Short mmCIF file of C-alpha atoms in Angstrom, two decimals:
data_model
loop_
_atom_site.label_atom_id
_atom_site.label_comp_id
_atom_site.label_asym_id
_atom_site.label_seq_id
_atom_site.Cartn_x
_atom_site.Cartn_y
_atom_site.Cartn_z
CA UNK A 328 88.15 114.86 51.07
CA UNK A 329 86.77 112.05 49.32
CA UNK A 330 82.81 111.32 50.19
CA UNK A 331 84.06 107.69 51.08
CA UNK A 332 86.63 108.67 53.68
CA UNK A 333 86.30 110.24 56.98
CA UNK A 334 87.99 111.78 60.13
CA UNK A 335 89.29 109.39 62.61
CA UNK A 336 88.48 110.49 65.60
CA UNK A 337 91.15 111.19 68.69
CA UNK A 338 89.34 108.53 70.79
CA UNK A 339 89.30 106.27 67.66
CA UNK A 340 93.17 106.44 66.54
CA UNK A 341 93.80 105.82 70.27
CA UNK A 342 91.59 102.77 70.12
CA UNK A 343 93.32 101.38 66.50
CA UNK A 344 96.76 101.94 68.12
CA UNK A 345 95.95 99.67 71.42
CA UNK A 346 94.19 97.57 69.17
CA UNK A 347 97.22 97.05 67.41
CA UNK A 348 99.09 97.30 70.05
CA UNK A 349 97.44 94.17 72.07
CA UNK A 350 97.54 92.27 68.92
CA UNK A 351 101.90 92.90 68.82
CA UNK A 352 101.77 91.63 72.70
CA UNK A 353 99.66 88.64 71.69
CA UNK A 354 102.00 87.57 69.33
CA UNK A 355 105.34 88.24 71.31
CA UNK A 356 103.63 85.98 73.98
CA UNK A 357 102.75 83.35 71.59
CA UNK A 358 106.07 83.04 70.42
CA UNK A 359 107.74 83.38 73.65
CA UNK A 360 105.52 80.18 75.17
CA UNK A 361 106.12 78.35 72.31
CA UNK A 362 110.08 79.08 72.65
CA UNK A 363 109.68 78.09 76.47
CA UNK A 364 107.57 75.12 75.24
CA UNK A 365 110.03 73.79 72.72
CA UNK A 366 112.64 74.06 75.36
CA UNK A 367 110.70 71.82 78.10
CA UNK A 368 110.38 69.14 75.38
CA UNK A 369 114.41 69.27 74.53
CA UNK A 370 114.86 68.93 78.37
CA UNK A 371 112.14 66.36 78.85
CA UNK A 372 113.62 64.16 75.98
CA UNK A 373 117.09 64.36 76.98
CA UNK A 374 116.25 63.62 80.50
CA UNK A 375 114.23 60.77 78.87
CA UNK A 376 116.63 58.93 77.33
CA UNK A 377 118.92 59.40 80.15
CA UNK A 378 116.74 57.45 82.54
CA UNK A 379 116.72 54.97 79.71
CA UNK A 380 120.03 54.45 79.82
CA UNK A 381 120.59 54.44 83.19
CA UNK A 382 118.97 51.88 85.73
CA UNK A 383 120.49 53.52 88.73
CA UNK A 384 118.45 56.55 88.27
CA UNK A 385 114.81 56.33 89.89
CA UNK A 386 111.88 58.38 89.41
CA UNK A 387 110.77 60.51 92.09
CA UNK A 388 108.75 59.06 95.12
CA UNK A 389 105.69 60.58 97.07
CA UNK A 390 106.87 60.36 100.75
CA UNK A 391 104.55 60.92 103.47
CA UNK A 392 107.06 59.35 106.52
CA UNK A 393 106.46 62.03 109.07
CA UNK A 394 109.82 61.58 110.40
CA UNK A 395 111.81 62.70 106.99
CA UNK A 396 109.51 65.78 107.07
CA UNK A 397 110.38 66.60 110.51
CA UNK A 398 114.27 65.97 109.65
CA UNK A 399 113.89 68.20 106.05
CA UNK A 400 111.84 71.41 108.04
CA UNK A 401 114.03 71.44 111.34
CA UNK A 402 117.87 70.95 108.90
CA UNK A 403 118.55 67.88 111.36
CA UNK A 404 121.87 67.03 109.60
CA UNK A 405 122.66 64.05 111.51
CA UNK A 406 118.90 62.24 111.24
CA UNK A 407 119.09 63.38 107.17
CA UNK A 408 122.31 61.37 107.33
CA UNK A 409 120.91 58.26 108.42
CA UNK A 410 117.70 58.97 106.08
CA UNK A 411 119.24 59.51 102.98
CA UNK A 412 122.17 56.57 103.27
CA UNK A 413 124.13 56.36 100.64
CA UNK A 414 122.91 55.03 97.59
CA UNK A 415 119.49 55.98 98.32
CA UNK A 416 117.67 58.07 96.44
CA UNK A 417 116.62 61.70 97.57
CA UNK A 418 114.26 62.69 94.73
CA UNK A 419 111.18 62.94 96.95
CA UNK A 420 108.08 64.80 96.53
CA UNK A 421 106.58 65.69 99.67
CA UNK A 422 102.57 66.85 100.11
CA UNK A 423 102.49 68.66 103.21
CA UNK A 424 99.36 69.14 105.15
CA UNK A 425 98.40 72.53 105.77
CA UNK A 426 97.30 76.03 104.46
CA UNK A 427 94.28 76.81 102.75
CA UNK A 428 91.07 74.56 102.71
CA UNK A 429 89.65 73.97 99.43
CA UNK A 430 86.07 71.69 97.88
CA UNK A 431 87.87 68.92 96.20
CA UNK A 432 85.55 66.21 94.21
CA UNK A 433 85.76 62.80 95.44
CA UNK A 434 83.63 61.09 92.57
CA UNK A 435 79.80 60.14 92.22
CA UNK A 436 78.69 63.93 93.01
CA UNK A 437 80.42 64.05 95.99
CA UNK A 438 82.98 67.00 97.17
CA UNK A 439 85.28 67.19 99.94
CA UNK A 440 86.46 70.03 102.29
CA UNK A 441 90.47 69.11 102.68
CA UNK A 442 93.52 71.22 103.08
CA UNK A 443 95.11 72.36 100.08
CA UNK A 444 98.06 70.33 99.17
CA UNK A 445 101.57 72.19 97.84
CA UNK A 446 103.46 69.73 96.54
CA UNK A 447 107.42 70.22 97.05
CA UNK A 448 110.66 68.25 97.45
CA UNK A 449 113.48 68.13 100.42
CA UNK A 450 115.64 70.36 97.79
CA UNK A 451 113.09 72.99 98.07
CA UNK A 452 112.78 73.04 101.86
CA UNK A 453 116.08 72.83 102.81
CA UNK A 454 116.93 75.37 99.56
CA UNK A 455 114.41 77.70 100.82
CA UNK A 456 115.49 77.81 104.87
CA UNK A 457 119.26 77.89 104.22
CA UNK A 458 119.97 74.45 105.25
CA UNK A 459 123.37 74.18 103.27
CA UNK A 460 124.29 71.26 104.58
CA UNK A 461 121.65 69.35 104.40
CA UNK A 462 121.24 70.70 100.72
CA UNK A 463 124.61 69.38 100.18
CA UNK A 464 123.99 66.04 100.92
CA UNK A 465 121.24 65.93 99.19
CA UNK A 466 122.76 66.96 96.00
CA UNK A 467 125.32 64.55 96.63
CA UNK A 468 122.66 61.81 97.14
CA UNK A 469 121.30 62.46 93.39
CA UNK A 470 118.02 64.74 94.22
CA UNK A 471 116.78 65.63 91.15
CA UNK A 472 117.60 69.75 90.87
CA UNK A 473 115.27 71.16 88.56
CA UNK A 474 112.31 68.86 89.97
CA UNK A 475 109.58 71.34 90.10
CA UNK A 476 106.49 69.33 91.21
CA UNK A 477 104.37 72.21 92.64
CA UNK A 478 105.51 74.56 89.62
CA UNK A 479 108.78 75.92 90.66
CA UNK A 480 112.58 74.91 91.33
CA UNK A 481 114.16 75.11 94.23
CA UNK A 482 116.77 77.91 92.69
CA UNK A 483 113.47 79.65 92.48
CA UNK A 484 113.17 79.03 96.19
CA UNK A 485 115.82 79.76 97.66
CA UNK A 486 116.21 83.05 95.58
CA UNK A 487 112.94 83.97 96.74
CA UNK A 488 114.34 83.36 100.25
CA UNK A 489 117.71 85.43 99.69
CA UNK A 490 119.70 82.18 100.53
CA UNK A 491 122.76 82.89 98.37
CA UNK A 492 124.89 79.99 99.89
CA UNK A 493 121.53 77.22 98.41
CA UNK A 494 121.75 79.94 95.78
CA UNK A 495 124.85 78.57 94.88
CA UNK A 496 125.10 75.37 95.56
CA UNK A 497 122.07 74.41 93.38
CA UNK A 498 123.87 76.43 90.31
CA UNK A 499 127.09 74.34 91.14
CA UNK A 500 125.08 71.12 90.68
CA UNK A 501 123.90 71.82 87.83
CA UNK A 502 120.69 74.03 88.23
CA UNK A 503 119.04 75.30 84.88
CA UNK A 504 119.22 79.40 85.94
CA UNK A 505 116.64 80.57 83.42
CA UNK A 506 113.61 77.90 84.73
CA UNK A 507 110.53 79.50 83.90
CA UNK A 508 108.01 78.75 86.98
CA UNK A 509 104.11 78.05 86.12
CA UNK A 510 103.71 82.35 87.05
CA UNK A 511 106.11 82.29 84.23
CA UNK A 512 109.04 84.15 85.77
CA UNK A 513 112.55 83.23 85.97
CA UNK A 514 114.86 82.99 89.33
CA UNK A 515 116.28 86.73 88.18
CA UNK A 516 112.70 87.64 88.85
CA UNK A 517 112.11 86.79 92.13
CA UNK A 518 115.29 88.57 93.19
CA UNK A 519 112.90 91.27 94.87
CA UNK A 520 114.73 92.42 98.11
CA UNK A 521 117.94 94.09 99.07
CA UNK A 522 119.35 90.85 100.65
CA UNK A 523 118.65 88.77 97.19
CA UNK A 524 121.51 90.92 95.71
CA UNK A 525 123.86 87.80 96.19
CA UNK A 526 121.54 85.25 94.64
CA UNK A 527 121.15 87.28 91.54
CA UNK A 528 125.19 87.56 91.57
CA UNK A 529 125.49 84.08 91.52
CA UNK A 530 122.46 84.10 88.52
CA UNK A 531 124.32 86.10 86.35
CA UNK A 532 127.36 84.32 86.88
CA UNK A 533 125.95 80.81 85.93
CA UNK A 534 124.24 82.48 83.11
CA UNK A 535 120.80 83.97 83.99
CA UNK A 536 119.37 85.78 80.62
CA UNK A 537 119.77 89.52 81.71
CA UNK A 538 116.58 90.43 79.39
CA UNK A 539 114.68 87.82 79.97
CA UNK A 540 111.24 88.46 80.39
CA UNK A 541 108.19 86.90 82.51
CA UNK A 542 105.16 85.52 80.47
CA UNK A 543 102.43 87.63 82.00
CA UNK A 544 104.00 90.99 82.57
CA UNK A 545 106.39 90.87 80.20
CA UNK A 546 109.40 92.45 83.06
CA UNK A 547 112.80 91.61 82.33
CA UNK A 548 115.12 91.99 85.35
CA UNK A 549 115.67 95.59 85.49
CA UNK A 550 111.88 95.91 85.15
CA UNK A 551 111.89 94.24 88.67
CA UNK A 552 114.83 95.78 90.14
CA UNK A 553 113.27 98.98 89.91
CA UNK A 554 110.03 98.51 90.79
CA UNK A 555 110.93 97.59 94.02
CA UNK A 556 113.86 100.01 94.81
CA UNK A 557 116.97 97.91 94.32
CA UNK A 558 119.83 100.60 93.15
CA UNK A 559 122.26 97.60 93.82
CA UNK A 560 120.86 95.28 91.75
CA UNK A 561 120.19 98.21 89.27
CA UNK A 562 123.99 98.93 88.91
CA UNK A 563 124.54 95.27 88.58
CA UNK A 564 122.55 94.47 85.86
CA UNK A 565 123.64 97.07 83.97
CA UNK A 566 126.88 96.00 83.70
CA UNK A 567 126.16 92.90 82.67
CA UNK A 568 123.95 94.64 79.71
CA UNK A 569 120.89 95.09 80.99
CA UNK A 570 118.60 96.92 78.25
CA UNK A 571 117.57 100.11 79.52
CA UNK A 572 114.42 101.24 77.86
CA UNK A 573 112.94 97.90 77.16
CA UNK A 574 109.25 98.19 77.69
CA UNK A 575 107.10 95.43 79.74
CA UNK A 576 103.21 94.57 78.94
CA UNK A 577 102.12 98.01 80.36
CA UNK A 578 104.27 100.24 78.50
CA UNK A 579 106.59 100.58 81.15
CA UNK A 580 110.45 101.09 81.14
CA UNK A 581 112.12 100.51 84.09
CA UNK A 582 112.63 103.95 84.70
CA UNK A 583 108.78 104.45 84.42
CA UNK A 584 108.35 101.68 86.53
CA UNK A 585 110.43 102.64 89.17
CA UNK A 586 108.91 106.21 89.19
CA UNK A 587 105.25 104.87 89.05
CA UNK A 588 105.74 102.48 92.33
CA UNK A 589 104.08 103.65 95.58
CA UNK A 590 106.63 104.25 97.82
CA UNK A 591 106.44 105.24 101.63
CA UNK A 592 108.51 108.03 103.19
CA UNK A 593 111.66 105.50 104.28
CA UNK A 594 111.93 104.13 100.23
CA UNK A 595 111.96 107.67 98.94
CA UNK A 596 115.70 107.31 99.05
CA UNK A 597 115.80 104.33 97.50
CA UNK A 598 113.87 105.12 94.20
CA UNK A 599 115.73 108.18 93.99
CA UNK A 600 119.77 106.01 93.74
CA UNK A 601 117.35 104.21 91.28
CA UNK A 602 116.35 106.64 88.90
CA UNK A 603 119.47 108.37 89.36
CA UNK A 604 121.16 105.28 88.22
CA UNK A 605 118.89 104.65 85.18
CA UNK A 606 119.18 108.15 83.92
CA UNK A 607 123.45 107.81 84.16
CA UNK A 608 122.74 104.88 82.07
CA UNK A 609 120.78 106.98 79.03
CA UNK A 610 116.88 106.11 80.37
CA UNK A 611 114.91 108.26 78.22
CA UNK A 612 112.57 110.22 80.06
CA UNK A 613 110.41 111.16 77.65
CA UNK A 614 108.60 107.68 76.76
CA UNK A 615 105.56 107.78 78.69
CA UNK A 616 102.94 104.43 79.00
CA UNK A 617 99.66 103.84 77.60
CA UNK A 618 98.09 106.60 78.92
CA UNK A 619 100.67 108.82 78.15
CA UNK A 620 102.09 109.06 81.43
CA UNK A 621 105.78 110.48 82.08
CA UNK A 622 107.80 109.42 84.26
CA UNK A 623 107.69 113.34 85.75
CA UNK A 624 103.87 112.20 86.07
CA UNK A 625 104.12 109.41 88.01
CA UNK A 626 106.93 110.78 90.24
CA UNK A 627 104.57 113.69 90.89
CA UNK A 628 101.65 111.41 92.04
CA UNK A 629 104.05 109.46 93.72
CA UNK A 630 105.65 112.40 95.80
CA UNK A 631 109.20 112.06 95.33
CA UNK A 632 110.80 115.49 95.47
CA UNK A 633 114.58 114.15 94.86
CA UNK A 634 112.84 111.88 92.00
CA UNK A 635 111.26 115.46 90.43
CA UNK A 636 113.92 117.52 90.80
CA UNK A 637 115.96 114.72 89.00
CA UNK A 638 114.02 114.60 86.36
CA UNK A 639 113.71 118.28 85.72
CA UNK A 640 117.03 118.48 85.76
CA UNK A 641 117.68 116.12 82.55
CA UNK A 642 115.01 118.10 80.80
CA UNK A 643 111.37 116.37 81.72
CA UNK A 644 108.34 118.78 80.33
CA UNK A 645 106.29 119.94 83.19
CA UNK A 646 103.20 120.94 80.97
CA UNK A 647 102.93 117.77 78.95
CA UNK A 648 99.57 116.39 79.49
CA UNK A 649 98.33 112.84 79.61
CA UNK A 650 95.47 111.40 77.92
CA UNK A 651 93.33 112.77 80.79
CA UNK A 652 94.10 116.18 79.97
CA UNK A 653 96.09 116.21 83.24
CA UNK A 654 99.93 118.02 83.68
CA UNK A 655 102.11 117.02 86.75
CA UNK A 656 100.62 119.89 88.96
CA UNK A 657 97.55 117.89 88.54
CA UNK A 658 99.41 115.02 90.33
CA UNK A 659 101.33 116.62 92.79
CA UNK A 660 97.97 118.74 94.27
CA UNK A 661 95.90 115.49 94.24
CA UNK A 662 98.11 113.54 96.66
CA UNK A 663 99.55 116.67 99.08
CA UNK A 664 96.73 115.41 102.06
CA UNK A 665 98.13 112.26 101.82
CA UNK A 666 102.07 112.29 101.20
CA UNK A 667 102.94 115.36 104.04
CA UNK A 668 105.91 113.38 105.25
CA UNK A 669 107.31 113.87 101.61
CA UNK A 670 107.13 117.32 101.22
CA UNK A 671 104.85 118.26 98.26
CA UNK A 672 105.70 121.35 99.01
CA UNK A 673 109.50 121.20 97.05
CA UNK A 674 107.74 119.32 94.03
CA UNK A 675 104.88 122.55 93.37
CA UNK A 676 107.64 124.93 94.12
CA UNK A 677 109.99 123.23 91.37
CA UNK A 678 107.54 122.88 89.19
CA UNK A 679 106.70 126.24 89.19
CA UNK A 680 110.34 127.65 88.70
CA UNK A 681 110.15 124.88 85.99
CA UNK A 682 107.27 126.97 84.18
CA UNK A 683 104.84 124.66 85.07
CA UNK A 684 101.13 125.75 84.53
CA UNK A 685 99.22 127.50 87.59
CA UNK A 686 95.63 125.93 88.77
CA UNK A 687 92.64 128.64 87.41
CA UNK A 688 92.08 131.02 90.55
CA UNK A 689 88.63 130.24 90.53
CA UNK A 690 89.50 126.47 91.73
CA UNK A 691 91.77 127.56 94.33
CA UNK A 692 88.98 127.07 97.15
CA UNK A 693 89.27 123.59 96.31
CA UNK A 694 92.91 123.51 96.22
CA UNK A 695 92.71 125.19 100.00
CA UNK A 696 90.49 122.42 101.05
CA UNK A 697 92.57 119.59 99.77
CA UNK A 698 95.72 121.03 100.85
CA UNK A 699 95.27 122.85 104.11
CA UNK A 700 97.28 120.28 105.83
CA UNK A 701 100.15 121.76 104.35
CA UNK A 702 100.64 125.79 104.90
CA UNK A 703 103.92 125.41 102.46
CA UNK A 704 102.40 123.57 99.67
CA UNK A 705 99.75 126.56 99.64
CA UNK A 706 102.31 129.21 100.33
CA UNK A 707 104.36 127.87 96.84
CA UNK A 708 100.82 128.44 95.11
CA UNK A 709 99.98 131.29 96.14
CA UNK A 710 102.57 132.86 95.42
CA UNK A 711 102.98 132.51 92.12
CA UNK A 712 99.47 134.99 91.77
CA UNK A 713 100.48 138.76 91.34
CA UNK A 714 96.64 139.10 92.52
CA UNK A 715 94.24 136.77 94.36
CA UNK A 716 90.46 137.12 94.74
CA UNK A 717 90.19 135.96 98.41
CA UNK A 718 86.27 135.42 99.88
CA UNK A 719 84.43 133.48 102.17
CA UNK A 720 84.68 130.59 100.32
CA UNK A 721 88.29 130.70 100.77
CA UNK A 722 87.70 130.72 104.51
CA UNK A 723 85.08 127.90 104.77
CA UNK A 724 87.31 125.72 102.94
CA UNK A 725 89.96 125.08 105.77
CA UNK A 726 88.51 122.33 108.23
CA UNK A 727 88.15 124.30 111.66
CA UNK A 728 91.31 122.36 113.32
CA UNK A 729 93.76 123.00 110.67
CA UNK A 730 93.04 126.45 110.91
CA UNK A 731 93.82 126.65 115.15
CA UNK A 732 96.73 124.48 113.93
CA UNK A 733 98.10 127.41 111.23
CA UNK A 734 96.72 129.97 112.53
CA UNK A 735 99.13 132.61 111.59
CA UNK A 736 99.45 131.52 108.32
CA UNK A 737 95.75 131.51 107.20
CA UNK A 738 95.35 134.91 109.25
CA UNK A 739 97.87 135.82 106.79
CA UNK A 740 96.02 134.48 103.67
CA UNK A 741 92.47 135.58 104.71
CA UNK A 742 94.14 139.23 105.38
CA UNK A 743 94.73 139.24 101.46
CA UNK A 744 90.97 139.68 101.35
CA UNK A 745 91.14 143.72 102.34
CA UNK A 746 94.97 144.59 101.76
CA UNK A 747 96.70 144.46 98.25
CA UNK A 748 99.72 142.21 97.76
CA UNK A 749 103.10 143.94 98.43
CA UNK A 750 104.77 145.52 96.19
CA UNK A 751 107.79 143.30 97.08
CA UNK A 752 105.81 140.25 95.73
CA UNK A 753 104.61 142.33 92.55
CA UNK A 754 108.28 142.94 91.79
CA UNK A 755 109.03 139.30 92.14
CA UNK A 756 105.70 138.29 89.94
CA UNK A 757 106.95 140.36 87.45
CA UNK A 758 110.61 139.38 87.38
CA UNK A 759 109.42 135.85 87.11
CA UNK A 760 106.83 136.58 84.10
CA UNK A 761 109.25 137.95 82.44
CA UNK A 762 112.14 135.16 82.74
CA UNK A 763 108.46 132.17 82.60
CA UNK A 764 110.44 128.60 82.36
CA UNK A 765 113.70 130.50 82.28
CA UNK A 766 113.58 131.08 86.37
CA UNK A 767 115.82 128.44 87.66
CA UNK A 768 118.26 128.98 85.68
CA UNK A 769 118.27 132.41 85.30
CA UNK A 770 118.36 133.48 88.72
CA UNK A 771 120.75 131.13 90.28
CA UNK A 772 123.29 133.19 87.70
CA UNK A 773 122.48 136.52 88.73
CA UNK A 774 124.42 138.12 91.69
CA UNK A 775 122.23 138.84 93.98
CA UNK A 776 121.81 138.59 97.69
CA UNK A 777 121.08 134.83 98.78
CA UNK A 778 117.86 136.66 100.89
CA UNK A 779 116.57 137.79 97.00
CA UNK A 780 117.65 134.91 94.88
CA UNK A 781 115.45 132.75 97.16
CA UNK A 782 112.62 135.18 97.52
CA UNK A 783 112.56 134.97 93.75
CA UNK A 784 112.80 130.97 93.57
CA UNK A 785 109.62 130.83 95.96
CA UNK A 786 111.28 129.77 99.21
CA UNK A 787 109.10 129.57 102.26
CA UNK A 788 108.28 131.62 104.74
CA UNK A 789 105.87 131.34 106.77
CA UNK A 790 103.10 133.59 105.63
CA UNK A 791 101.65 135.60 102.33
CA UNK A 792 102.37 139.53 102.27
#
């Protein structure tokens, strides 16, 4: 080696390749504002010379007339009627009073405590309620439909709302479907619930950009679709081209970001129809995030069994380790005291009959105390030891109650610490040594009694021997 080189470091690569990395990001974004920039001005200047040419149309008005607020908020057809008379103009911005209070200066040194003012437009309201038909009329009354005054359109409202019928009827009239908001997302983005599935129909079919991404977190549609458990809207953007593996600001694919959501017991489901989508589509599940993260990583900390065994199943590593130095046993034992309802129990055991490394025996105390609330998860564990050191350690670690709660179980444990394991289990330590990451799908082949097969694959029951 030359005296005027060196070794990089692993903690100095990593720092050139984010370094690099942020820089690429910087300049995406830089070009991506000025595209969204450029395309404001086009707008602006053709909406420009339109109101030069044409007297009839007026710019929009403040309006503070209680009685118009009352008729946009309540969708009193009839008094909008006599309101909005033909030939009147309906491009209104409205500051209603309300919300948050904020210090606003008032000149010569002086501030103010007021109520922070959101400025919006009847299209918005009535957009964002569902108030079709007072929408309609004032659409047909000339209301400006891409007026964004407090930094959004009303499409961006009323898909927000899941109000597919405004959805619509603002796309019919004319609505720009890729407006960028001052968060810098798009309508497609804010499609974020099962009952926006309709709004982002009509999106796509008034030509919503499928990839397009928002300025900060660089998500394209899919990106939000799975975050937030939408295997309808999944499906649906796929067909219209959706890129799969695109990667936002974070690293993340949608598949990653699907697996890497928090997700209660009721969503597991969800995430699952969405993973299992993404994968039928060709998600790689290999590409991991910044930190090196798999999706099999996240889904472990995350506790979705169906998620796991999904992912196993299309060939996800269990031993890779992320820049932490941690595999996806690491994850799944963190979490089990706090995801019970999910049963970490099925993600250790198919891990295990994945090949998946075992925690060191000396750190199983600690394992005990983390996990006690859940006999099986410990049962799965145990049992993949041909021999276990048990001591009083092991016994202290188990808070007092959980071991009344389990008591037969622990009995059974703590037993291990004067009577060898059975020779039963020995067999079944040694069949699995032999066949290592080879177990589930070597055994499932073999004919062999269901009672043995299982006993082999680690199923529960109740107590060590």
């Amino acid at each position: 080696m030359s005296q005027r080189s060196f070794v990089f470091t692993p903690m100095a690569l990593r720092s050139l390749e984010l370094d690099e990395d942020m820089l690429q990001r910087y300049k995406y974004k830089k070009q991506l504002t000025v595209h969204h920039l450029n395309s404001y001005m086009l707008r602006k200047e053709v909406r420009d010379r339109e109101l030069l040419r044409s007297s009839a149309v007026r710019p929009a008005a403040i309006c503070h007339d209680v009685v118009v607020q009352n008729a946009l908020y309540t969708g009193d057809l009839e008094a909008m009627q006599r309101l909005f008379p033909r030939g009147s103009t309906a491009s209104l911005i409205i500051e209603p009073q309300g919300g948050d209070m904020r210090w606003v200066a008032t000149g010569e040194g002086l501030w103010s405590l007021t109520y922070e003012q959101e400025l919006t437009t009847p299209l918005h309201i009535t957009a964002s309620r569902g108030f079709a038909d007072c929408l309609r009329l004032l659409l047909q009354r000339g209301a400006d439909v891409d007026l964004a005054p407090g930094g959004t359109t009303a499409l961006h409202e009323s898909c927000e709302s899941c109000q597919p019928e405004c959805t619509k009827l603002l796309l019919v009239h004319g609505a720009n479907a890729n407006a960028v908001s001052e968060d810098g997302v798009m309508p497609l983005h804010v499609c974020t619930s099962p009952e926006s599935f309709e709004c982002a129909k009509y999106l796509l079919q008034y030509g919503a950009a499928i990839n397009g991404r928002s300025i900060e977190e660089e998500d394209t549609p899919l990106h939000v679709a799975a975050k937030n458990g939408l295997p309808d809207h999944t499906e649906l953007y796929l067909r219209y081209g959706a890129a799969v593996d695109k990667k936002n600001y974070e690293g993340l694919t949608p598949l990653n970001a699907a697996c890497s959501q928090r997700q209660e017991a009721e969503e597991l489901q969800r995430y699952f129809k969405v993973c299992q989508i993404l994968t039928g589509a060709g998600a790689d599940i290999h590409i991991t995030d910044q930190d090196r993260h798999s999706p099999l990583h996240m889904a472990c900390k995350n506790a979705n069994p169906d998620v796991v065994d999904l992912l196993l199943a299309n060939g996800a590593c269990v031993n890779d380790m992320d820049y932490g130095g941690e595999a996806p046993m690491h994850n799944i034992l963190k979490v089990v005291c706090f995801k019970i309802p999910h049963q970490p129990e099925r993600i250790v055991r198919a891990l295990l009959n994945h090949g998946s490394i075992r925690v060191w025996p000396g750190a199983l105390p600690v394992v005990l105390k983390h996990c006690s609330e859940s006999p099986r998860t410990i049962e799965v564990l145990l049992n993949a030891y041909s021999h276990l050191k048990v001591t009083d350690t092991w016994v202290e670690s188990v808070p007092p109650e959980l071991l009344k709660e389990h008591k037969a179980f622990f009995e059974s444990v703590f037993s291990l610490a004067l009577t060898p394991r059975s020779l039963q289990h020995l067999a079944r330590c040694k069949v699995r040594d032999f066949l290592k990451e080879r177990v589930h799908k070597v055994v499932p082949k073999l004919q062999l009694p269901t009672f043995i097969r299982n006993y082999l694959l680690l199923e529960y029951r109740g107590f060590i021997h």
